[in-house]
Amino acid sequence: MRKVFPILFLIVFIGCKGPEPRKPVQVKSKSLFKESVERSKKLLAQEQELIKTIIEKDSTREYIESPYGFSYFYEIEGKNSAYKPKTNDKVVFIYTVMNMTNDTIYTAEEIGVVQHAIDKSQLFPGLRNGLKLMKELDKITFLFPSSQGYGYKGDRNKIRPTTPLKTSVQVIRIIENKDSLNLKQ
C-alpha cells in the first residue's frame, strides 16, 4: 500500500494541471474572399464561353447583348407598342425555363401566368432585368449565366446550383403605373 500511495499522488498531481487556453482560430477572410471571387470569375468566364458557342452555332437568329450581362433574341417582336415597363409598372407574362441544351426545367403551364411589379417582385435577377427590355406582346429568349439565374444555391428544387439558364418569356400585358406616366418620354 505504501508503494501505491506515491504513484496515486503522482497521477493526481500530474492530472490536476490547470486548463490550457485554446489558441484562437485564425481565419484569413481576405484570402477566402479572394478565392471566392476568383472562383466566381472563372465560372462566369466558362459560362460566357458556353453562351458564345451557342450563339455562334445558331446562324438563324440575331442575338443582342444586353447591358445587364446576358444575351437574348426575339422570337416575336410586338409591333403595337414602343413602351417598355418602368419601375412600379406591372407586367403580366408567361415563361419557360430551360437549361442550355434546351431541356425544359419548368414549363409555362407549371409556372402559370405571372404578374410582376418592375423592381419590386422576387424574380431571379436576369428575368427581373430582362422584363425591362420587353414591350407588350414581345416574346424573347434569354441566355442567362448562372449569376443572372439562381446562382450558387439553385432554386432548391429542379434548378441545380450554378446552372446557366435559357428562358423564353412572353409579355401579355403591361399595366402602366400612374406615377410612371410622367416619366414617359
Short mmCIF file of N, CA and C in Angstrom, two decimals:
data_model
loop_
_atom_site.label_atom_id
_atom_site.label_comp_id
_atom_site.label_asym_id
_atom_site.label_seq_id
_atom_site.Cartn_x
_atom_site.Cartn_y
_atom_site.Cartn_z
N MET A 1 0.82 -1.17 0.00
CA MET A 1 0.00 0.00 0.00
C MET A 1 0.87 1.25 0.00
N ARG A 2 2.04 1.16 0.66
CA ARG A 2 2.92 2.31 0.70
C ARG A 2 3.43 2.66 -0.70
N LYS A 3 3.62 1.70 -1.57
CA LYS A 3 4.10 1.97 -2.92
C LYS A 3 2.98 2.53 -3.80
N VAL A 4 1.76 2.18 -3.54
CA VAL A 4 0.62 2.63 -4.33
C VAL A 4 0.31 4.11 -4.05
N PHE A 5 0.47 4.52 -2.79
CA PHE A 5 0.14 5.88 -2.41
C PHE A 5 0.98 6.93 -3.16
N PRO A 6 2.32 6.78 -3.30
CA PRO A 6 3.10 7.78 -4.06
C PRO A 6 2.74 7.78 -5.55
N ILE A 7 2.45 6.64 -6.10
CA ILE A 7 2.06 6.58 -7.52
C ILE A 7 0.72 7.28 -7.72
N LEU A 8 -0.23 7.02 -6.81
CA LEU A 8 -1.53 7.67 -6.88
C LEU A 8 -1.39 9.18 -6.73
N PHE A 9 -0.53 9.60 -5.80
CA PHE A 9 -0.29 11.03 -5.60
C PHE A 9 0.31 11.65 -6.86
N LEU A 10 1.23 10.99 -7.54
CA LEU A 10 1.86 11.48 -8.75
C LEU A 10 0.83 11.61 -9.88
N ILE A 11 -0.05 10.65 -10.01
CA ILE A 11 -1.10 10.68 -11.04
C ILE A 11 -2.04 11.86 -10.80
N VAL A 12 -2.47 12.05 -9.55
CA VAL A 12 -3.37 13.15 -9.22
C VAL A 12 -2.67 14.48 -9.46
N PHE A 13 -1.40 14.60 -9.09
CA PHE A 13 -0.66 15.84 -9.24
C PHE A 13 -0.49 16.21 -10.72
N ILE A 14 -0.15 15.23 -11.54
CA ILE A 14 0.03 15.48 -12.97
C ILE A 14 -1.33 15.78 -13.62
N GLY A 15 -2.38 15.10 -13.22
CA GLY A 15 -3.72 15.28 -13.79
C GLY A 15 -4.39 16.57 -13.35
N CYS A 16 -3.86 17.24 -12.36
CA CYS A 16 -4.50 18.44 -11.84
C CYS A 16 -3.93 19.73 -12.42
N LYS A 17 -3.31 19.65 -13.55
CA LYS A 17 -2.84 20.87 -14.17
C LYS A 17 -4.05 21.73 -14.53
N GLY A 18 -3.88 23.02 -14.50
CA GLY A 18 -4.97 23.94 -14.85
C GLY A 18 -5.32 23.83 -16.32
N PRO A 19 -6.46 24.33 -16.69
CA PRO A 19 -6.85 24.26 -18.10
C PRO A 19 -5.94 25.14 -18.95
N GLU A 20 -5.59 24.63 -20.09
CA GLU A 20 -4.76 25.40 -21.01
C GLU A 20 -5.67 26.17 -21.95
N PRO A 21 -5.40 27.45 -22.11
CA PRO A 21 -6.25 28.23 -23.02
C PRO A 21 -6.05 27.75 -24.46
N ARG A 22 -7.17 27.79 -25.20
CA ARG A 22 -7.09 27.41 -26.61
C ARG A 22 -6.53 28.57 -27.41
N LYS A 23 -5.83 28.23 -28.45
CA LYS A 23 -5.32 29.25 -29.35
C LYS A 23 -6.48 29.72 -30.23
N PRO A 24 -6.54 31.00 -30.53
CA PRO A 24 -7.64 31.48 -31.37
C PRO A 24 -7.55 30.90 -32.78
N VAL A 25 -8.71 30.64 -33.33
CA VAL A 25 -8.78 30.13 -34.69
C VAL A 25 -8.56 31.32 -35.61
N GLN A 26 -7.62 31.20 -36.49
CA GLN A 26 -7.33 32.29 -37.41
C GLN A 26 -7.95 31.96 -38.75
N VAL A 27 -8.87 32.81 -39.16
CA VAL A 27 -9.48 32.66 -40.47
C VAL A 27 -9.02 33.84 -41.30
N LYS A 28 -8.41 33.53 -42.37
CA LYS A 28 -7.95 34.59 -43.26
C LYS A 28 -9.09 34.93 -44.21
N SER A 29 -9.98 35.82 -43.75
CA SER A 29 -11.18 36.13 -44.52
C SER A 29 -10.85 36.78 -45.84
N LYS A 30 -9.77 37.55 -45.90
CA LYS A 30 -9.40 38.17 -47.17
C LYS A 30 -9.04 37.12 -48.20
N SER A 31 -8.31 36.09 -47.78
CA SER A 31 -7.93 35.07 -48.75
C SER A 31 -9.15 34.24 -49.16
N LEU A 32 -10.07 33.96 -48.24
CA LEU A 32 -11.28 33.23 -48.60
C LEU A 32 -12.12 34.05 -49.57
N PHE A 33 -12.20 35.35 -49.31
CA PHE A 33 -12.96 36.24 -50.19
C PHE A 33 -12.33 36.27 -51.58
N LYS A 34 -11.01 36.39 -51.63
CA LYS A 34 -10.31 36.42 -52.91
C LYS A 34 -10.50 35.12 -53.67
N GLU A 35 -10.44 33.99 -52.95
CA GLU A 35 -10.66 32.69 -53.59
C GLU A 35 -12.07 32.59 -54.16
N SER A 36 -13.04 33.08 -53.41
CA SER A 36 -14.43 33.06 -53.86
C SER A 36 -14.61 33.93 -55.10
N VAL A 37 -14.01 35.10 -55.10
CA VAL A 37 -14.10 35.99 -56.26
C VAL A 37 -13.45 35.34 -57.48
N GLU A 38 -12.30 34.75 -57.29
CA GLU A 38 -11.61 34.09 -58.40
C GLU A 38 -12.44 32.92 -58.95
N ARG A 39 -13.03 32.15 -58.05
CA ARG A 39 -13.87 31.02 -58.46
C ARG A 39 -15.08 31.53 -59.26
N SER A 40 -15.68 32.63 -58.80
CA SER A 40 -16.83 33.21 -59.49
C SER A 40 -16.44 33.74 -60.87
N LYS A 41 -15.30 34.39 -60.96
CA LYS A 41 -14.83 34.90 -62.25
C LYS A 41 -14.59 33.76 -63.23
N LYS A 42 -13.97 32.70 -62.74
CA LYS A 42 -13.68 31.56 -63.60
C LYS A 42 -14.97 30.90 -64.09
N LEU A 43 -15.94 30.74 -63.18
CA LEU A 43 -17.23 30.16 -63.55
C LEU A 43 -17.94 31.03 -64.58
N LEU A 44 -17.96 32.35 -64.36
CA LEU A 44 -18.61 33.27 -65.29
C LEU A 44 -17.95 33.20 -66.66
N ALA A 45 -16.64 33.15 -66.70
CA ALA A 45 -15.92 33.06 -67.98
C ALA A 45 -16.29 31.77 -68.73
N GLN A 46 -16.39 30.66 -68.00
CA GLN A 46 -16.78 29.39 -68.63
C GLN A 46 -18.20 29.46 -69.18
N GLU A 47 -19.10 30.05 -68.40
CA GLU A 47 -20.50 30.15 -68.83
C GLU A 47 -20.64 31.10 -70.01
N GLN A 48 -19.90 32.20 -70.01
CA GLN A 48 -19.94 33.13 -71.14
C GLN A 48 -19.39 32.47 -72.39
N GLU A 49 -18.39 31.64 -72.24
CA GLU A 49 -17.85 30.91 -73.39
C GLU A 49 -18.89 29.92 -73.93
N LEU A 50 -19.61 29.25 -73.05
CA LEU A 50 -20.68 28.35 -73.47
C LEU A 50 -21.76 29.11 -74.23
N ILE A 51 -22.17 30.25 -73.71
CA ILE A 51 -23.20 31.07 -74.37
C ILE A 51 -22.69 31.56 -75.72
N LYS A 52 -21.45 31.98 -75.77
CA LYS A 52 -20.85 32.44 -77.03
C LYS A 52 -20.86 31.32 -78.07
N THR A 53 -20.54 30.11 -77.65
CA THR A 53 -20.54 28.95 -78.55
C THR A 53 -21.95 28.68 -79.08
N ILE A 54 -22.94 28.76 -78.21
CA ILE A 54 -24.34 28.55 -78.63
C ILE A 54 -24.73 29.59 -79.66
N ILE A 55 -24.37 30.85 -79.42
CA ILE A 55 -24.72 31.93 -80.34
C ILE A 55 -24.03 31.74 -81.69
N GLU A 56 -22.76 31.36 -81.67
CA GLU A 56 -22.01 31.15 -82.92
C GLU A 56 -22.60 30.01 -83.76
N LYS A 57 -23.10 28.99 -83.11
CA LYS A 57 -23.67 27.85 -83.83
C LYS A 57 -25.07 28.14 -84.37
N ASP A 58 -25.74 29.15 -83.85
CA ASP A 58 -27.11 29.47 -84.25
C ASP A 58 -27.10 30.63 -85.24
N SER A 59 -27.03 30.30 -86.52
CA SER A 59 -26.98 31.34 -87.55
C SER A 59 -28.37 31.83 -87.96
N THR A 60 -29.41 31.23 -87.42
CA THR A 60 -30.78 31.60 -87.82
C THR A 60 -31.34 32.77 -87.02
N ARG A 61 -30.68 33.16 -85.94
CA ARG A 61 -31.22 34.22 -85.08
C ARG A 61 -30.20 35.34 -84.90
N GLU A 62 -30.72 36.53 -84.63
CA GLU A 62 -29.87 37.67 -84.34
C GLU A 62 -29.88 37.91 -82.83
N TYR A 63 -28.77 37.64 -82.20
CA TYR A 63 -28.65 37.79 -80.75
C TYR A 63 -28.24 39.21 -80.40
N ILE A 64 -28.74 39.68 -79.28
CA ILE A 64 -28.44 41.01 -78.78
C ILE A 64 -27.79 40.86 -77.40
N GLU A 65 -26.74 41.62 -77.18
CA GLU A 65 -26.07 41.62 -75.86
C GLU A 65 -26.74 42.70 -75.02
N SER A 66 -27.24 42.33 -73.86
CA SER A 66 -27.93 43.30 -73.00
C SER A 66 -26.92 44.05 -72.14
N PRO A 67 -27.30 45.23 -71.65
CA PRO A 67 -26.41 45.95 -70.73
C PRO A 67 -26.34 45.29 -69.35
N TYR A 68 -27.18 44.29 -69.13
CA TYR A 68 -27.23 43.61 -67.83
C TYR A 68 -26.34 42.37 -67.75
N GLY A 69 -25.68 42.01 -68.84
CA GLY A 69 -24.76 40.88 -68.80
C GLY A 69 -25.32 39.55 -69.29
N PHE A 70 -26.32 39.59 -70.13
CA PHE A 70 -26.85 38.38 -70.75
C PHE A 70 -27.20 38.67 -72.19
N SER A 71 -27.44 37.61 -72.97
CA SER A 71 -27.79 37.74 -74.38
C SER A 71 -29.23 37.30 -74.59
N TYR A 72 -29.82 37.77 -75.69
CA TYR A 72 -31.20 37.39 -75.99
C TYR A 72 -31.49 37.55 -77.47
N PHE A 73 -32.60 36.93 -77.90
CA PHE A 73 -33.09 37.13 -79.26
C PHE A 73 -34.61 37.18 -79.23
N TYR A 74 -35.18 37.86 -80.22
CA TYR A 74 -36.63 37.97 -80.33
C TYR A 74 -37.18 36.75 -81.04
N GLU A 75 -38.17 36.11 -80.43
CA GLU A 75 -38.95 35.09 -81.13
C GLU A 75 -40.10 35.78 -81.85
N ILE A 76 -40.75 36.71 -81.13
CA ILE A 76 -41.82 37.53 -81.69
C ILE A 76 -41.59 38.95 -81.18
N GLU A 77 -41.60 39.90 -82.10
CA GLU A 77 -41.45 41.29 -81.68
C GLU A 77 -42.81 41.97 -81.79
N GLY A 78 -43.32 42.41 -80.63
CA GLY A 78 -44.62 43.10 -80.60
C GLY A 78 -44.49 44.48 -81.20
N LYS A 79 -45.15 44.70 -82.31
CA LYS A 79 -45.03 45.97 -83.04
C LYS A 79 -46.07 47.00 -82.61
N ASN A 80 -47.03 46.60 -81.77
CA ASN A 80 -48.13 47.50 -81.41
C ASN A 80 -47.73 48.60 -80.44
N SER A 81 -46.67 48.41 -79.70
CA SER A 81 -46.30 49.36 -78.66
C SER A 81 -44.79 49.54 -78.62
N ALA A 82 -44.38 50.75 -78.27
CA ALA A 82 -42.95 51.01 -78.09
C ALA A 82 -42.63 51.16 -76.60
N TYR A 83 -43.64 51.08 -75.76
CA TYR A 83 -43.47 51.32 -74.33
C TYR A 83 -42.84 50.12 -73.63
N LYS A 84 -41.76 50.40 -72.90
CA LYS A 84 -41.11 49.38 -72.08
C LYS A 84 -41.40 49.73 -70.62
N PRO A 85 -41.63 48.71 -69.80
CA PRO A 85 -42.05 48.97 -68.42
C PRO A 85 -41.00 49.72 -67.60
N LYS A 86 -41.50 50.54 -66.71
CA LYS A 86 -40.67 51.32 -65.79
C LYS A 86 -40.96 50.86 -64.36
N THR A 87 -40.21 51.35 -63.41
CA THR A 87 -40.40 50.99 -62.01
C THR A 87 -41.85 51.19 -61.60
N ASN A 88 -42.38 50.21 -60.89
CA ASN A 88 -43.75 50.15 -60.38
C ASN A 88 -44.81 49.77 -61.41
N ASP A 89 -44.47 49.72 -62.71
CA ASP A 89 -45.42 49.19 -63.69
C ASP A 89 -45.57 47.69 -63.41
N LYS A 90 -46.72 47.17 -63.79
CA LYS A 90 -46.95 45.73 -63.64
C LYS A 90 -46.87 45.08 -65.01
N VAL A 91 -46.21 43.93 -65.04
CA VAL A 91 -46.07 43.18 -66.28
C VAL A 91 -46.71 41.82 -66.07
N VAL A 92 -47.61 41.46 -66.96
CA VAL A 92 -48.26 40.15 -66.93
C VAL A 92 -47.57 39.33 -68.02
N PHE A 93 -47.03 38.17 -67.65
CA PHE A 93 -46.26 37.39 -68.61
C PHE A 93 -46.28 35.91 -68.27
N ILE A 94 -45.84 35.12 -69.25
CA ILE A 94 -45.62 33.69 -69.04
C ILE A 94 -44.18 33.39 -69.47
N TYR A 95 -43.62 32.33 -68.89
CA TYR A 95 -42.25 31.98 -69.27
C TYR A 95 -41.97 30.51 -69.03
N THR A 96 -40.99 30.03 -69.78
CA THR A 96 -40.50 28.65 -69.68
C THR A 96 -39.01 28.72 -69.33
N VAL A 97 -38.57 27.84 -68.45
CA VAL A 97 -37.17 27.81 -68.06
C VAL A 97 -36.54 26.52 -68.58
N MET A 98 -35.39 26.68 -69.27
CA MET A 98 -34.68 25.53 -69.84
C MET A 98 -33.21 25.61 -69.45
N ASN A 99 -32.51 24.49 -69.63
CA ASN A 99 -31.05 24.55 -69.50
C ASN A 99 -30.47 24.88 -70.87
N MET A 100 -29.17 24.96 -70.98
CA MET A 100 -28.55 25.39 -72.24
C MET A 100 -28.62 24.34 -73.35
N THR A 101 -29.03 23.13 -73.01
CA THR A 101 -29.23 22.11 -74.06
C THR A 101 -30.70 21.97 -74.42
N ASN A 102 -31.49 22.98 -74.04
CA ASN A 102 -32.92 23.07 -74.36
C ASN A 102 -33.80 22.04 -73.66
N ASP A 103 -33.31 21.43 -72.60
CA ASP A 103 -34.15 20.55 -71.80
C ASP A 103 -35.01 21.44 -70.90
N THR A 104 -36.31 21.24 -70.94
CA THR A 104 -37.22 22.08 -70.15
C THR A 104 -37.13 21.72 -68.68
N ILE A 105 -36.95 22.74 -67.86
CA ILE A 105 -36.91 22.57 -66.41
C ILE A 105 -38.28 22.88 -65.83
N TYR A 106 -38.84 24.03 -66.23
CA TYR A 106 -40.20 24.42 -65.83
C TYR A 106 -40.94 24.88 -67.07
N THR A 107 -42.13 24.33 -67.28
CA THR A 107 -42.96 24.77 -68.41
C THR A 107 -43.77 25.99 -68.00
N ALA A 108 -44.28 26.69 -69.00
CA ALA A 108 -45.14 27.85 -68.74
C ALA A 108 -46.41 27.41 -68.00
N GLU A 109 -46.87 26.20 -68.29
CA GLU A 109 -48.06 25.68 -67.61
C GLU A 109 -47.80 25.44 -66.14
N GLU A 110 -46.62 24.91 -65.81
CA GLU A 110 -46.26 24.69 -64.40
C GLU A 110 -46.16 26.00 -63.64
N ILE A 111 -45.57 27.00 -64.27
CA ILE A 111 -45.36 28.29 -63.62
C ILE A 111 -46.65 29.09 -63.57
N GLY A 112 -47.39 29.07 -64.66
CA GLY A 112 -48.62 29.83 -64.75
C GLY A 112 -48.37 31.27 -65.17
N VAL A 113 -49.43 32.04 -65.25
CA VAL A 113 -49.33 33.46 -65.61
C VAL A 113 -48.79 34.20 -64.39
N VAL A 114 -47.80 35.06 -64.64
CA VAL A 114 -47.15 35.79 -63.55
C VAL A 114 -47.43 37.28 -63.72
N GLN A 115 -47.72 37.93 -62.61
CA GLN A 115 -47.82 39.39 -62.61
C GLN A 115 -46.69 39.92 -61.74
N HIS A 116 -45.87 40.78 -62.31
CA HIS A 116 -44.65 41.26 -61.65
C HIS A 116 -44.63 42.78 -61.65
N ALA A 117 -44.40 43.37 -60.49
CA ALA A 117 -44.20 44.82 -60.40
C ALA A 117 -42.71 45.08 -60.63
N ILE A 118 -42.39 45.85 -61.64
CA ILE A 118 -40.99 46.10 -62.01
C ILE A 118 -40.22 46.66 -60.82
N ASP A 119 -39.08 46.05 -60.55
CA ASP A 119 -38.17 46.39 -59.45
C ASP A 119 -38.77 46.15 -58.07
N LYS A 120 -39.86 45.42 -57.97
CA LYS A 120 -40.49 45.19 -56.66
C LYS A 120 -40.64 43.71 -56.31
N SER A 121 -40.80 42.85 -57.28
CA SER A 121 -41.12 41.44 -57.00
C SER A 121 -39.86 40.59 -56.92
N GLN A 122 -40.06 39.39 -56.40
CA GLN A 122 -38.96 38.44 -56.23
C GLN A 122 -38.85 37.52 -57.43
N LEU A 123 -38.08 37.94 -58.41
CA LEU A 123 -37.75 37.09 -59.55
C LEU A 123 -36.23 36.96 -59.58
N PHE A 124 -35.73 35.97 -60.26
CA PHE A 124 -34.27 35.88 -60.34
C PHE A 124 -33.76 37.07 -61.17
N PRO A 125 -32.52 37.53 -60.89
CA PRO A 125 -32.03 38.80 -61.44
C PRO A 125 -32.14 38.94 -62.96
N GLY A 126 -31.79 37.92 -63.70
CA GLY A 126 -31.85 38.02 -65.16
C GLY A 126 -33.25 38.28 -65.67
N LEU A 127 -34.22 37.55 -65.14
CA LEU A 127 -35.60 37.73 -65.57
C LEU A 127 -36.11 39.11 -65.17
N ARG A 128 -35.77 39.53 -63.97
CA ARG A 128 -36.18 40.86 -63.49
C ARG A 128 -35.67 41.95 -64.44
N ASN A 129 -34.42 41.84 -64.87
CA ASN A 129 -33.84 42.83 -65.78
C ASN A 129 -34.30 42.63 -67.22
N GLY A 130 -34.50 41.38 -67.62
CA GLY A 130 -34.97 41.09 -68.97
C GLY A 130 -36.33 41.69 -69.26
N LEU A 131 -37.22 41.67 -68.28
CA LEU A 131 -38.55 42.25 -68.47
C LEU A 131 -38.50 43.74 -68.77
N LYS A 132 -37.48 44.42 -68.30
CA LYS A 132 -37.34 45.86 -68.55
C LYS A 132 -37.03 46.15 -70.01
N LEU A 133 -36.59 45.13 -70.75
CA LEU A 133 -36.24 45.30 -72.16
C LEU A 133 -37.41 44.97 -73.09
N MET A 134 -38.51 44.50 -72.54
CA MET A 134 -39.60 43.98 -73.36
C MET A 134 -40.75 44.97 -73.49
N LYS A 135 -41.48 44.79 -74.62
CA LYS A 135 -42.71 45.55 -74.86
C LYS A 135 -43.88 44.56 -74.84
N GLU A 136 -45.07 45.10 -74.86
CA GLU A 136 -46.26 44.26 -74.89
C GLU A 136 -46.24 43.36 -76.12
N LEU A 137 -46.56 42.10 -75.93
CA LEU A 137 -46.64 41.05 -76.95
C LEU A 137 -45.28 40.57 -77.44
N ASP A 138 -44.17 41.08 -76.91
CA ASP A 138 -42.85 40.55 -77.24
C ASP A 138 -42.71 39.15 -76.69
N LYS A 139 -42.01 38.32 -77.44
CA LYS A 139 -41.59 37.01 -76.93
C LYS A 139 -40.09 36.92 -77.18
N ILE A 140 -39.34 36.81 -76.11
CA ILE A 140 -37.89 36.83 -76.17
C ILE A 140 -37.32 35.61 -75.45
N THR A 141 -36.24 35.07 -76.00
CA THR A 141 -35.50 34.02 -75.32
C THR A 141 -34.20 34.62 -74.81
N PHE A 142 -33.98 34.47 -73.51
CA PHE A 142 -32.80 35.00 -72.84
C PHE A 142 -31.84 33.87 -72.53
N LEU A 143 -30.54 34.15 -72.62
CA LEU A 143 -29.50 33.21 -72.21
C LEU A 143 -28.78 33.84 -71.02
N PHE A 144 -29.03 33.27 -69.84
CA PHE A 144 -28.50 33.84 -68.60
C PHE A 144 -27.36 32.99 -68.04
N PRO A 145 -26.23 33.62 -67.70
CA PRO A 145 -25.24 32.88 -66.91
C PRO A 145 -25.83 32.62 -65.52
N SER A 146 -25.29 31.68 -64.79
CA SER A 146 -25.89 31.31 -63.50
C SER A 146 -25.95 32.47 -62.53
N SER A 147 -25.03 33.43 -62.65
CA SER A 147 -25.06 34.60 -61.76
C SER A 147 -26.30 35.45 -62.01
N GLN A 148 -26.89 35.36 -63.20
CA GLN A 148 -28.13 36.07 -63.51
C GLN A 148 -29.36 35.18 -63.26
N GLY A 149 -29.09 33.91 -62.94
CA GLY A 149 -30.17 32.97 -62.65
C GLY A 149 -30.30 32.76 -61.15
N TYR A 150 -30.10 31.52 -60.73
CA TYR A 150 -30.25 31.18 -59.32
C TYR A 150 -28.92 31.01 -58.60
N GLY A 151 -27.82 31.30 -59.29
CA GLY A 151 -26.51 31.36 -58.66
C GLY A 151 -26.04 30.08 -58.00
N TYR A 152 -25.33 30.25 -56.88
CA TYR A 152 -24.71 29.12 -56.18
C TYR A 152 -25.68 28.25 -55.40
N LYS A 153 -26.92 28.69 -55.24
CA LYS A 153 -27.88 27.90 -54.46
C LYS A 153 -28.84 27.10 -55.32
N GLY A 154 -29.05 27.53 -56.56
CA GLY A 154 -30.08 26.90 -57.36
C GLY A 154 -31.43 27.33 -56.80
N ASP A 155 -32.50 26.72 -57.25
CA ASP A 155 -33.81 27.09 -56.70
C ASP A 155 -34.27 26.11 -55.62
N ARG A 156 -33.36 25.21 -55.26
CA ARG A 156 -33.60 24.19 -54.22
C ARG A 156 -34.72 23.23 -54.62
N ASN A 157 -34.95 23.13 -55.91
CA ASN A 157 -35.94 22.20 -56.42
C ASN A 157 -35.38 21.55 -57.68
N LYS A 158 -35.70 22.08 -58.85
CA LYS A 158 -35.25 21.47 -60.10
C LYS A 158 -33.98 22.10 -60.68
N ILE A 159 -33.71 23.35 -60.31
CA ILE A 159 -32.55 24.04 -60.87
C ILE A 159 -31.37 23.85 -59.93
N ARG A 160 -30.36 23.18 -60.44
CA ARG A 160 -29.18 22.88 -59.64
C ARG A 160 -28.30 24.14 -59.48
N PRO A 161 -27.45 24.15 -58.48
CA PRO A 161 -26.54 25.28 -58.30
C PRO A 161 -25.68 25.53 -59.55
N THR A 162 -25.35 26.78 -59.78
CA THR A 162 -24.52 27.25 -60.90
C THR A 162 -24.98 26.72 -62.25
N THR A 163 -26.28 26.80 -62.50
CA THR A 163 -26.84 26.36 -63.77
C THR A 163 -27.17 27.58 -64.63
N PRO A 164 -26.50 27.74 -65.78
CA PRO A 164 -26.91 28.80 -66.70
C PRO A 164 -28.28 28.44 -67.29
N LEU A 165 -29.10 29.44 -67.54
CA LEU A 165 -30.48 29.18 -67.96
C LEU A 165 -30.81 29.83 -69.29
N LYS A 166 -31.70 29.16 -70.01
CA LYS A 166 -32.32 29.72 -71.21
C LYS A 166 -33.79 29.87 -70.86
N THR A 167 -34.31 31.08 -71.01
CA THR A 167 -35.68 31.36 -70.58
C THR A 167 -36.43 32.03 -71.71
N SER A 168 -37.56 31.45 -72.10
CA SER A 168 -38.43 32.02 -73.12
C SER A 168 -39.57 32.76 -72.41
N VAL A 169 -39.67 34.07 -72.66
CA VAL A 169 -40.63 34.92 -71.94
C VAL A 169 -41.54 35.62 -72.93
N GLN A 170 -42.85 35.61 -72.66
CA GLN A 170 -43.80 36.36 -73.48
C GLN A 170 -44.60 37.30 -72.61
N VAL A 171 -44.51 38.60 -72.94
CA VAL A 171 -45.27 39.62 -72.20
C VAL A 171 -46.67 39.65 -72.77
N ILE A 172 -47.66 39.48 -71.91
CA ILE A 172 -49.06 39.52 -72.31
C ILE A 172 -49.58 40.95 -72.23
N ARG A 173 -49.21 41.62 -71.14
CA ARG A 173 -49.74 42.96 -70.93
C ARG A 173 -48.83 43.75 -70.00
N ILE A 174 -48.74 45.05 -70.25
CA ILE A 174 -48.03 45.96 -69.35
C ILE A 174 -49.06 46.93 -68.79
N ILE A 175 -49.15 46.98 -67.49
CA ILE A 175 -50.09 47.87 -66.82
C ILE A 175 -49.27 49.03 -66.27
N GLU A 176 -49.42 50.19 -66.92
CA GLU A 176 -48.62 51.34 -66.54
C GLU A 176 -49.09 51.90 -65.21
N ASN A 177 -48.12 52.21 -64.36
CA ASN A 177 -48.40 52.86 -63.08
C ASN A 177 -48.60 54.34 -63.35
N LYS A 178 -49.56 54.95 -62.68
CA LYS A 178 -49.85 56.36 -62.95
C LYS A 178 -48.63 57.25 -62.69
N ASP A 179 -47.76 56.88 -61.75
CA ASP A 179 -46.55 57.67 -61.49
C ASP A 179 -45.54 57.54 -62.63
N SER A 180 -45.51 56.39 -63.30
CA SER A 180 -44.55 56.20 -64.37
C SER A 180 -45.00 56.90 -65.65
N LEU A 181 -46.27 57.30 -65.76
CA LEU A 181 -46.74 58.01 -66.93
C LEU A 181 -46.00 59.34 -67.10
N ASN A 182 -45.65 59.96 -65.98
CA ASN A 182 -44.94 61.23 -66.01
C ASN A 182 -43.49 61.05 -66.46
N LEU A 183 -42.98 59.83 -66.37
CA LEU A 183 -41.60 59.57 -66.74
C LEU A 183 -41.46 59.26 -68.23
N LYS A 184 -42.58 59.03 -68.90
CA LYS A 184 -42.58 58.67 -70.32
C LYS A 184 -41.96 59.78 -71.15
N GLN A 185 -41.14 59.40 -72.11
CA GLN A 185 -40.53 60.42 -72.97
C GLN A 185 -40.90 60.21 -74.40
#
